[in-house]
Coordinates of C-alpha atoms in Angstrom, one line a residue:
X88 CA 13.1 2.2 38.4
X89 CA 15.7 3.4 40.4
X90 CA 18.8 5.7 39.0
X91 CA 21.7 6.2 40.5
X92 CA 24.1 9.3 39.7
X93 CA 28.1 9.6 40.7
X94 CA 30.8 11.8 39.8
X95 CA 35.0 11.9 40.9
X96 CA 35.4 13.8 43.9
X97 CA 37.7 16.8 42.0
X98 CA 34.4 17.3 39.8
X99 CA 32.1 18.4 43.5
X100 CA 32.4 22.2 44.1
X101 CA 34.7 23.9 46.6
X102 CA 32.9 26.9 48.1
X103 CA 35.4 28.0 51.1
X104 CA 33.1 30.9 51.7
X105 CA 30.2 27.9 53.0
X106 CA 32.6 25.9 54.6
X107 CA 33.6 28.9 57.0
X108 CA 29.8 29.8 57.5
X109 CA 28.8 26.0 58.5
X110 CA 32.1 26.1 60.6
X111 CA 30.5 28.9 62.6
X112 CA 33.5 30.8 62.5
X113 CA 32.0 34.4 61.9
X114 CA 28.6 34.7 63.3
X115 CA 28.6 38.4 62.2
X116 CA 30.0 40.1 59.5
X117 CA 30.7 39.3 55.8
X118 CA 32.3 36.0 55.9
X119 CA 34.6 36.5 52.8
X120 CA 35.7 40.1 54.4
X121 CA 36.6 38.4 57.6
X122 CA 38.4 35.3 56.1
X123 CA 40.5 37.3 53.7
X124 CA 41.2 39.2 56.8
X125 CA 42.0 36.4 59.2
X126 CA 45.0 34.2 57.3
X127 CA 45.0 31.5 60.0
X128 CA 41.3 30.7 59.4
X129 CA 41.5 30.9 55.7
X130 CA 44.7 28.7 55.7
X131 CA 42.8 25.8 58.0
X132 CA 39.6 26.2 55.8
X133 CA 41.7 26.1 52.9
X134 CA 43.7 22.8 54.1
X135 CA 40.4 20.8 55.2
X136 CA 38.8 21.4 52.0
X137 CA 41.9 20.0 49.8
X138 CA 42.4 17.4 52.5
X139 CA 38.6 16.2 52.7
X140 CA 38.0 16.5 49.0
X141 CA 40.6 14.0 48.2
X142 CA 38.1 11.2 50.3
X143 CA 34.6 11.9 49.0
X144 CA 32.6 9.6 47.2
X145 CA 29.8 11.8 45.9
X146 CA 26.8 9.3 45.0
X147 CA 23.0 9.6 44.9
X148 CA 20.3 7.3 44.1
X149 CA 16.8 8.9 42.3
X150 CA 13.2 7.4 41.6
X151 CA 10.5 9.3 39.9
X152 CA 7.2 8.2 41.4
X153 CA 3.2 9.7 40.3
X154 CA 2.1 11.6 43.3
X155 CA -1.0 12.9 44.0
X156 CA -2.2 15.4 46.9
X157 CA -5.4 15.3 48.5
X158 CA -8.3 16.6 51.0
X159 CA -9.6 13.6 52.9
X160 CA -12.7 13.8 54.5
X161 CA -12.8 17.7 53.6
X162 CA -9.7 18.5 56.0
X163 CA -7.6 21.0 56.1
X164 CA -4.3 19.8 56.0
X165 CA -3.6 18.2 52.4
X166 CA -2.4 14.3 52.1
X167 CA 0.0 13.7 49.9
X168 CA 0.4 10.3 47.8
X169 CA 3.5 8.8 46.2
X170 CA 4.6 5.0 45.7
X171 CA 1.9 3.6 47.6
X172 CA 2.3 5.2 51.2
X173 CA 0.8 8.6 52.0
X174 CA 1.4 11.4 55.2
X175 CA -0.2 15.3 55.3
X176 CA 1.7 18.2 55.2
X177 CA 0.8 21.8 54.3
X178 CA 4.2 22.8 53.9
X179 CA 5.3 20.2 51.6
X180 CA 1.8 20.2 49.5
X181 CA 2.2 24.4 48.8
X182 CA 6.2 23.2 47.7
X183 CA 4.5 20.4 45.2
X184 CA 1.4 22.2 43.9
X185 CA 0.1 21.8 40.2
X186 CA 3.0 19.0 40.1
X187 CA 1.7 15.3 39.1
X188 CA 4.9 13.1 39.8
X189 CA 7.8 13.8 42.4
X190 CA 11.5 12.6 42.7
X191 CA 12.5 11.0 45.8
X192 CA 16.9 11.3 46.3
X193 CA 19.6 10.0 48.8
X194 CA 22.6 11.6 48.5
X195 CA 26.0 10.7 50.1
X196 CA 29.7 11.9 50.2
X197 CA 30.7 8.8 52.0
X198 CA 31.4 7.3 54.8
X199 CA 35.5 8.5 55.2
X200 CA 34.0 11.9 55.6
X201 CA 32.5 11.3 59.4
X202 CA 35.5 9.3 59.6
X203 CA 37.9 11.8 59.3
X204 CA 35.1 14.1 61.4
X205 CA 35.4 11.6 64.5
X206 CA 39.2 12.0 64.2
X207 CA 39.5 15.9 64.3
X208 CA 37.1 15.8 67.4
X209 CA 38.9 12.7 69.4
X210 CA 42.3 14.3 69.1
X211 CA 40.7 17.4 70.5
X212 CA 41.8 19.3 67.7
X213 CA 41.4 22.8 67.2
X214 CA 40.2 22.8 63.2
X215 CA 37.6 19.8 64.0
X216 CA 34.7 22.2 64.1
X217 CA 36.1 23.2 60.8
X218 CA 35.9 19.8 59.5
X219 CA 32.6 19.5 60.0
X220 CA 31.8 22.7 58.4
X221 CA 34.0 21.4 55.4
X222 CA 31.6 18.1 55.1
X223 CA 28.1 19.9 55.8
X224 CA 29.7 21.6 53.0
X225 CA 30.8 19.1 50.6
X226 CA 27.4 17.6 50.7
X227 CA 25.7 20.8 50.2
X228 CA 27.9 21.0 47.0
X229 CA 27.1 17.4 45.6
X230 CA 23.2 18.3 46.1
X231 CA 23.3 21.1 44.3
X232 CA 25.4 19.7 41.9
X233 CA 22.9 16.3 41.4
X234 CA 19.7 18.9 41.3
X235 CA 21.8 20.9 38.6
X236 CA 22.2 17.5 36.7
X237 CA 17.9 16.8 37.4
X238 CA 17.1 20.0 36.2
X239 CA 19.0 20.0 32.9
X240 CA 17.3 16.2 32.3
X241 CA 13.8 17.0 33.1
X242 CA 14.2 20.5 31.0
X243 CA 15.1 18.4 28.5
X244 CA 11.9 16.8 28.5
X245 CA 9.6 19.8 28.7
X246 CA 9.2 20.0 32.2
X247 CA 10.7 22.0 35.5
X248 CA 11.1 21.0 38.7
X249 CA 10.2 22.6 42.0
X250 CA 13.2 23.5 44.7
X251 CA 14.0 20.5 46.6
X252 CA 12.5 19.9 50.3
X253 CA 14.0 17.6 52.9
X254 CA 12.5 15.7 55.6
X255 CA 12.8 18.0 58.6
X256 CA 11.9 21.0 57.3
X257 CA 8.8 23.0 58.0
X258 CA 5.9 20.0 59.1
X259 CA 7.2 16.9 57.4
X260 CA 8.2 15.2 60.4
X261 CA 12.0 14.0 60.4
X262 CA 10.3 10.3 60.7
X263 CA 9.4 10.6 56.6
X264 CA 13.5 9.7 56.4
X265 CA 12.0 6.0 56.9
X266 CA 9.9 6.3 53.3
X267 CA 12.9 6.7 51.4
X268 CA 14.7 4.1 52.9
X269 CA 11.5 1.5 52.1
X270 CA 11.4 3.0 48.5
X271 CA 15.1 3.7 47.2
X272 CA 18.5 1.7 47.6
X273 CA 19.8 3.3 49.7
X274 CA 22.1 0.4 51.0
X275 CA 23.8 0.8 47.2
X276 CA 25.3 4.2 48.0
X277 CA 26.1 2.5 51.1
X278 CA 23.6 4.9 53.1
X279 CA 21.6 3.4 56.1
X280 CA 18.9 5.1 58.6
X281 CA 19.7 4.9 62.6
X282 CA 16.9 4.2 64.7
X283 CA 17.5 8.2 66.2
X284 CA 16.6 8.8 62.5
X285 CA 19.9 10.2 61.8
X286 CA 21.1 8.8 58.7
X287 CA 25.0 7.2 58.2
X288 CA 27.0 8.2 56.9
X289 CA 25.8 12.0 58.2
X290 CA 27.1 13.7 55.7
X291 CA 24.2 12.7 53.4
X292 CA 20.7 14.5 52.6
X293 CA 17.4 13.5 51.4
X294 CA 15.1 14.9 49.5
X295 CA 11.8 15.5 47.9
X296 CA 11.3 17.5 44.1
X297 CA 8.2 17.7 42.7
X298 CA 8.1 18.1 39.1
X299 CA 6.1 20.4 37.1
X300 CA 4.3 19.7 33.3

């Protein structure tokens, strides 16, 4: 059975010092150094975080499922097992050893956040790359703030949980974004997956955890 988790926008974390980094604004240097230093910056940062934060709607959906990982046919790379469909992955099987069941999560901040994105970039404005810092950002937060909220419920229950691992990362093909799409909800939190894979709104993430007895 699915769950789904939301909280008020004021409640998802600022962290200005992120929003700068994903803005690519210093590539060198310590970033909180150079944007106490640089006022402009800081100010602009500062102004796209109250301005976006205002316009999130932070929501994820989250199903526990019993997963299993396997050698077929004495091969090297493992296969892992979940909610009826199955891919390999080494990278993914080290993140989920010793770990019988796994949480599959779609997060979102909404669909206002690209929105107001799009706008910075059409007018050719100069904080737009900012902007997009500010959402990578924002979502960043709300992940961290929904795997705070997992941990503290599974802990709760005797168990840990591993660190999360997206779809994308290391050899789990980008393509696995289509599993949780046929498993979760998505369309609830009002999250749908492009044909190019990318999901929309983009400022949302998915996820696997595995979770440890």
């Amino acid at each position: 059975m699915p769950f789904f988790y939301k909280i008020q926008a004021e409640q998802v974390f600022i962290d200005k010092k992120e929003a700068a980094r994903y803005s690519g604004c210093f590539s060198t240097g310590n970033v909180e150094s150079r944007m106490e230093s640089d006022g402009l910056v800081f100010k602009i940062i500062d102004e796209s975080c109250k301005k976006m934060q205002k316009i999130l709607v932070p929501q994820a959906v989250y199903e526990e499922f019993d997963l299993s990982i396997a050698y077929p046919d004495d091969e090297k790379i493992p296969e892992i097992r979940f909610g009826g469909i199955s891919f390999k992955s080494c990278d993914l099987a080290k993140n989920l050893k010793g770990c019988k069941k796994i949480i599959l999560f779609a997060a979102t901040v909404g669909a206002s956040v690209d929105m107001m994105v799009r706008r910075a970039q059409q007018c050719g404005s100069a904080d737009a790359a900012i902007m997009q810092g500010t959402g990578a950002m924002f979502i960043e937060s709300f992940v961290d703030e929904l795997n705070e909220h997992l941990c503290h419920d599974y802990e709760s229950k005797g168990c840990r949980l591993r660190p999360r691992f997206s779809p994308g990362y290391g050899d789990v093909p980008l393509e696995i974004q289509k599993y949780f799409f046929s498993l979760l909800p998505c369309s609830k939190i009002g999250l749908s997956l492009m044909d190019s894979l990318i999901m929309a709104p983009e400022k949302s993430v998915t996820a696997f955890i595995g979770i440890e007895f």
